[in-house]
Amino acid sequence: LSSLSLSPSLPLPLSRREKLPGDATVMANFNGLYKIEPRVFRLWTQMLSALPSTVLWLVSAGGSSDDNIRAEAGNLSSRLVLAQPRDFADHIRRAAAADLFLDSFTYNAHTTAVDAIWGGVPVVTLPGEKVNSRLAAGVLAALGPGSETLVRTEEEYVALASRLLSQPRVRARVRAWLALGGR
C-alpha cells in the first residue's frame, strides 16, 4: 500500500488491458453483481442502447452469475465486459480506465465509490432513504459542495450519466474537479 499514492490525481491507466474496446466510452460499476438490482440494470441497458459506442464494465462473479447478467443484457451482452478480480493497486489503476462509475440504488457503492474517485472517475449516484442506499452520497459530500453527480430521481440519473458519457468535455471538467479534491 505504501507504494501507491491514494489520491484522485493518479495517472491515467497504462492501458485498457481489461478487454475494453479502445474506441468505447466505458461506464462501470465495480460492486458485486448481487448488489445490482433489475431496476438499475434496466436503466444501464437503456443507456447502452441509446449510446452505441458505450460498454458496461462490471466485476465478474464467475460461473452462473456471469451467465445470468449476460442473459439479462440480452442482445446487448456483447457490450458487457466482465473484469477479473485484481489486487488493490491494480484495481485502482484499472478503475481509472472507466469514463464514468454508475452507482447501484438499493446497495450503494462505498469503498468502490472511493476507488473510482481515487482513479479520477466521476461517480453518479441516486441516494435512497436507507443508510445502505446513501453511502456514495456521503463519499461525494466529503468532496465538498458542488458535486454535480448526486441526483434526486432516476430520470436525472439517466440524463446526467448519458450527458457525461456522450460529452467528453463535460466529463473532463468533472474529472478535473476530482483531481483538485473537489471543493
PDB file of C-alpha atoms in Angstrom, residues 14-150:
ATOM      1  CA  LEU A  14      -1.309   2.390 -18.549  1.00  0.00           C
ATOM      2  CA  SER A  15      -3.620   0.559 -20.937  1.00  0.00           C
ATOM      3  CA  ARG A  16      -7.084  -0.803 -21.221  1.00  0.00           C
ATOM      4  CA  ARG A  17      -5.972  -4.405 -20.770  1.00  0.00           C
ATOM      5  CA  GLU A  18      -9.331  -5.448 -19.413  1.00  0.00           C
ATOM      6  CA  LYS A  19     -10.749  -6.335 -22.846  1.00  0.00           C
ATOM      7  CA  LEU A  20     -12.229  -2.876 -23.180  1.00  0.00           C
ATOM      8  CA  PRO A  21     -12.639  -1.666 -26.752  1.00  0.00           C
ATOM      9  CA  GLY A  22     -10.193   1.170 -27.350  1.00  0.00           C
ATOM     10  CA  ASP A  23     -12.782   3.392 -29.004  1.00  0.00           C
ATOM     11  CA  ALA A  24     -15.576   2.786 -26.484  1.00  0.00           C
ATOM     12  CA  THR A  25     -16.879   5.031 -23.755  1.00  0.00           C
ATOM     13  CA  VAL A  26     -16.827   2.961 -20.560  1.00  0.00           C
ATOM     14  CA  MET A  27     -19.494   3.073 -17.897  1.00  0.00           C
ATOM     15  CA  ALA A  28     -18.560   0.926 -14.928  1.00  0.00           C
ATOM     16  CA  ASN A  29     -19.763  -0.471 -11.653  1.00  0.00           C
ATOM     17  CA  PHE A  30     -17.330  -2.465  -9.524  1.00  0.00           C
ATOM     18  CA  ASN A  31     -19.837  -3.542  -6.874  1.00  0.00           C
ATOM     19  CA  GLY A  32     -20.569  -7.231  -6.501  1.00  0.00           C
ATOM     20  CA  LEU A  33     -23.110  -8.409  -9.072  1.00  0.00           C
ATOM     21  CA  TYR A  34     -25.506  -9.295  -6.239  1.00  0.00           C
ATOM     22  CA  LYS A  35     -25.863  -5.552  -5.482  1.00  0.00           C
ATOM     23  CA  ILE A  36     -27.156  -4.772  -8.976  1.00  0.00           C
ATOM     24  CA  GLU A  37     -30.929  -4.946  -8.853  1.00  0.00           C
ATOM     25  CA  PRO A  38     -33.052  -5.362 -12.015  1.00  0.00           C
ATOM     26  CA  ARG A  39     -34.352  -1.776 -11.868  1.00  0.00           C
ATOM     27  CA  VAL A  40     -30.894  -0.186 -12.149  1.00  0.00           C
ATOM     28  CA  PHE A  41     -29.658  -2.779 -14.636  1.00  0.00           C
ATOM     29  CA  ARG A  42     -32.588  -1.913 -16.934  1.00  0.00           C
ATOM     30  CA  LEU A  43     -31.545   1.755 -16.815  1.00  0.00           C
ATOM     31  CA  TRP A  44     -27.963   0.799 -17.646  1.00  0.00           C
ATOM     32  CA  THR A  45     -29.048  -1.301 -20.623  1.00  0.00           C
ATOM     33  CA  GLN A  46     -31.282   1.563 -21.796  1.00  0.00           C
ATOM     34  CA  MET A  47     -28.203   3.789 -21.779  1.00  0.00           C
ATOM     35  CA  LEU A  48     -26.243   1.109 -23.665  1.00  0.00           C
ATOM     36  CA  SER A  49     -28.990   1.083 -26.300  1.00  0.00           C
ATOM     37  CA  ALA A  50     -29.040   4.870 -26.588  1.00  0.00           C
ATOM     38  CA  LEU A  51     -25.234   5.246 -26.673  1.00  0.00           C
ATOM     39  CA  PRO A  52     -23.941   2.754 -29.261  1.00  0.00           C
ATOM     40  CA  SER A  53     -20.233   3.327 -28.604  1.00  0.00           C
ATOM     41  CA  THR A  54     -20.598   2.614 -24.885  1.00  0.00           C
ATOM     42  CA  VAL A  55     -19.777  -0.547 -22.939  1.00  0.00           C
ATOM     43  CA  LEU A  56     -20.726  -1.571 -19.402  1.00  0.00           C
ATOM     44  CA  TRP A  57     -17.822  -2.811 -17.298  1.00  0.00           C
ATOM     45  CA  LEU A  58     -18.645  -4.969 -14.272  1.00  0.00           C
ATOM     46  CA  VAL A  59     -16.648  -7.258 -11.997  1.00  0.00           C
ATOM     47  CA  SER A  60     -17.032 -10.931 -12.770  1.00  0.00           C
ATOM     48  CA  ALA A  61     -18.535 -13.108 -10.060  1.00  0.00           C
ATOM     49  CA  GLY A  62     -17.789 -16.200 -12.128  1.00  0.00           C
ATOM     50  CA  GLY A  63     -19.939 -19.091 -13.274  1.00  0.00           C
ATOM     51  CA  SER A  64     -23.701 -18.781 -13.339  1.00  0.00           C
ATOM     52  CA  SER A  65     -23.661 -15.186 -12.030  1.00  0.00           C
ATOM     53  CA  ASP A  66     -21.816 -14.059 -15.159  1.00  0.00           C
ATOM     54  CA  ASP A  67     -24.141 -16.130 -17.334  1.00  0.00           C
ATOM     55  CA  ASN A  68     -27.190 -14.597 -15.638  1.00  0.00           C
ATOM     56  CA  ILE A  69     -26.045 -10.993 -16.056  1.00  0.00           C
ATOM     57  CA  ARG A  70     -25.262 -11.639 -19.727  1.00  0.00           C
ATOM     58  CA  ALA A  71     -28.707 -13.197 -20.191  1.00  0.00           C
ATOM     59  CA  GLU A  72     -30.314 -10.133 -18.580  1.00  0.00           C
ATOM     60  CA  ALA A  73     -28.421  -7.907 -21.023  1.00  0.00           C
ATOM     61  CA  GLY A  74     -29.970  -9.842 -23.928  1.00  0.00           C
ATOM     62  CA  ASN A  75     -28.830  -8.589 -27.332  1.00  0.00           C
ATOM     63  CA  LEU A  76     -26.528  -6.089 -25.580  1.00  0.00           C
ATOM     64  CA  SER A  77     -24.499  -8.822 -23.859  1.00  0.00           C
ATOM     65  CA  SER A  78     -21.604  -8.317 -26.283  1.00  0.00           C
ATOM     66  CA  ARG A  79     -21.230  -4.818 -24.792  1.00  0.00           C
ATOM     67  CA  LEU A  80     -20.810  -6.172 -21.272  1.00  0.00           C
ATOM     68  CA  VAL A  81     -17.202  -6.505 -20.124  1.00  0.00           C
ATOM     69  CA  LEU A  82     -16.634  -8.628 -17.032  1.00  0.00           C
ATOM     70  CA  ALA A  83     -13.399  -7.776 -15.239  1.00  0.00           C
ATOM     71  CA  GLN A  84     -11.449 -10.351 -13.294  1.00  0.00           C
ATOM     72  CA  PRO A  85     -10.597  -9.609  -9.658  1.00  0.00           C
ATOM     73  CA  ARG A  86      -7.264  -7.798  -9.140  1.00  0.00           C
ATOM     74  CA  ASP A  87      -5.130  -6.805  -6.186  1.00  0.00           C
ATOM     75  CA  PHE A  88      -5.841  -3.376  -4.721  1.00  0.00           C
ATOM     76  CA  ALA A  89      -3.190  -1.347  -6.553  1.00  0.00           C
ATOM     77  CA  ASP A  90      -4.069  -2.876  -9.934  1.00  0.00           C
ATOM     78  CA  HIS A  91      -7.771  -2.399  -9.227  1.00  0.00           C
ATOM     79  CA  ILE A  92      -7.294   1.328  -8.561  1.00  0.00           C
ATOM     80  CA  ARG A  93      -5.197   1.717 -11.719  1.00  0.00           C
ATOM     81  CA  ARG A  94      -7.707  -0.127 -13.864  1.00  0.00           C
ATOM     82  CA  ALA A  95     -10.641   1.789 -12.373  1.00  0.00           C
ATOM     83  CA  ALA A  96      -9.171   4.897 -13.988  1.00  0.00           C
ATOM     84  CA  ALA A  97      -9.849   3.297 -17.389  1.00  0.00           C
ATOM     85  CA  ALA A  98     -13.570   3.850 -16.822  1.00  0.00           C
ATOM     86  CA  ASP A  99     -15.145   7.045 -18.074  1.00  0.00           C
ATOM     87  CA  LEU A 100     -17.975   7.007 -15.550  1.00  0.00           C
ATOM     88  CA  PHE A 101     -18.906   4.985 -12.460  1.00  0.00           C
ATOM     89  CA  LEU A 102     -22.635   4.286 -12.191  1.00  0.00           C
ATOM     90  CA  ASP A 103     -23.828   3.514  -8.696  1.00  0.00           C
ATOM     91  CA  SER A 104     -26.463   0.919  -7.890  1.00  0.00           C
ATOM     92  CA  PHE A 105     -29.522   2.033  -5.935  1.00  0.00           C
ATOM     93  CA  THR A 106     -30.506  -0.240  -3.059  1.00  0.00           C
ATOM     94  CA  TYR A 107     -26.927  -1.108  -2.098  1.00  0.00           C
ATOM     95  CA  ASN A 108     -24.780   1.910  -2.945  1.00  0.00           C
ATOM     96  CA  ALA A 109     -21.089   1.800  -3.564  1.00  0.00           C
ATOM     97  CA  HIS A 110     -18.940   2.726  -0.615  1.00  0.00           C
ATOM     98  CA  THR A 111     -15.350   1.582  -0.960  1.00  0.00           C
ATOM     99  CA  THR A 112     -15.914   1.059  -4.686  1.00  0.00           C
ATOM    100  CA  ALA A 113     -17.037   4.691  -4.990  1.00  0.00           C
ATOM    101  CA  VAL A 114     -13.874   5.772  -3.176  1.00  0.00           C
ATOM    102  CA  ASP A 115     -11.839   3.534  -5.501  1.00  0.00           C
ATOM    103  CA  ALA A 116     -13.421   5.193  -8.537  1.00  0.00           C
ATOM    104  CA  ILE A 117     -12.788   8.683  -7.162  1.00  0.00           C
ATOM    105  CA  TRP A 118      -9.154   7.786  -6.383  1.00  0.00           C
ATOM    106  CA  GLY A 119      -8.916   6.724 -10.016  1.00  0.00           C
ATOM    107  CA  GLY A 120     -10.307  10.122 -11.071  1.00  0.00           C
ATOM    108  CA  VAL A 121     -13.605   8.661 -12.292  1.00  0.00           C
ATOM    109  CA  PRO A 122     -16.852  10.603 -11.774  1.00  0.00           C
ATOM    110  CA  VAL A 123     -19.454   8.721  -9.713  1.00  0.00           C
ATOM    111  CA  VAL A 124     -23.156   9.194 -10.463  1.00  0.00           C
ATOM    112  CA  THR A 125     -25.367   8.197  -7.547  1.00  0.00           C
ATOM    113  CA  LEU A 126     -29.022   8.391  -6.558  1.00  0.00           C
ATOM    114  CA  PRO A 127     -29.291   8.271  -2.758  1.00  0.00           C
ATOM    115  CA  GLY A 128     -32.218   6.416  -1.262  1.00  0.00           C
ATOM    116  CA  GLU A 129     -33.882   6.557   2.131  1.00  0.00           C
ATOM    117  CA  LYS A 130     -31.870   3.870   3.944  1.00  0.00           C
ATOM    118  CA  VAL A 131     -28.252   4.052   5.071  1.00  0.00           C
ATOM    119  CA  ASN A 132     -27.073   1.382   2.601  1.00  0.00           C
ATOM    120  CA  SER A 133     -28.512   3.445  -0.248  1.00  0.00           C
ATOM    121  CA  ARG A 134     -26.834   6.690   0.813  1.00  0.00           C
ATOM    122  CA  LEU A 135     -23.188   5.631   1.141  1.00  0.00           C
ATOM    123  CA  ALA A 136     -21.892   7.037  -2.147  1.00  0.00           C
ATOM    124  CA  ALA A 137     -23.714  10.306  -1.453  1.00  0.00           C
ATOM    125  CA  GLY A 138     -21.710  10.552   1.775  1.00  0.00           C
ATOM    126  CA  VAL A 139     -18.478   9.932  -0.118  1.00  0.00           C
ATOM    127  CA  LEU A 140     -19.348  12.663  -2.625  1.00  0.00           C
ATOM    128  CA  ALA A 141     -20.419  15.038   0.166  1.00  0.00           C
ATOM    129  CA  ALA A 142     -16.946  14.667   1.664  1.00  0.00           C
ATOM    130  CA  LEU A 143     -15.586  16.296  -1.501  1.00  0.00           C
ATOM    131  CA  GLY A 144     -17.457  19.434  -0.573  1.00  0.00           C
ATOM    132  CA  PRO A 145     -20.351  21.369  -2.022  1.00  0.00           C
ATOM    133  CA  GLY A 146     -20.818  21.365  -5.742  1.00  0.00           C
ATOM    134  CA  SER A 147     -20.856  17.681  -6.525  1.00  0.00           C
ATOM    135  CA  GLU A 148     -22.746  17.639  -9.766  1.00  0.00           C
ATOM    136  CA  THR A 149     -23.042  13.870  -9.820  1.00  0.00           C
ATOM    137  CA  LEU A 150     -25.513  13.360  -6.979  1.00  0.00           C
TER     138      LEU A 150
END
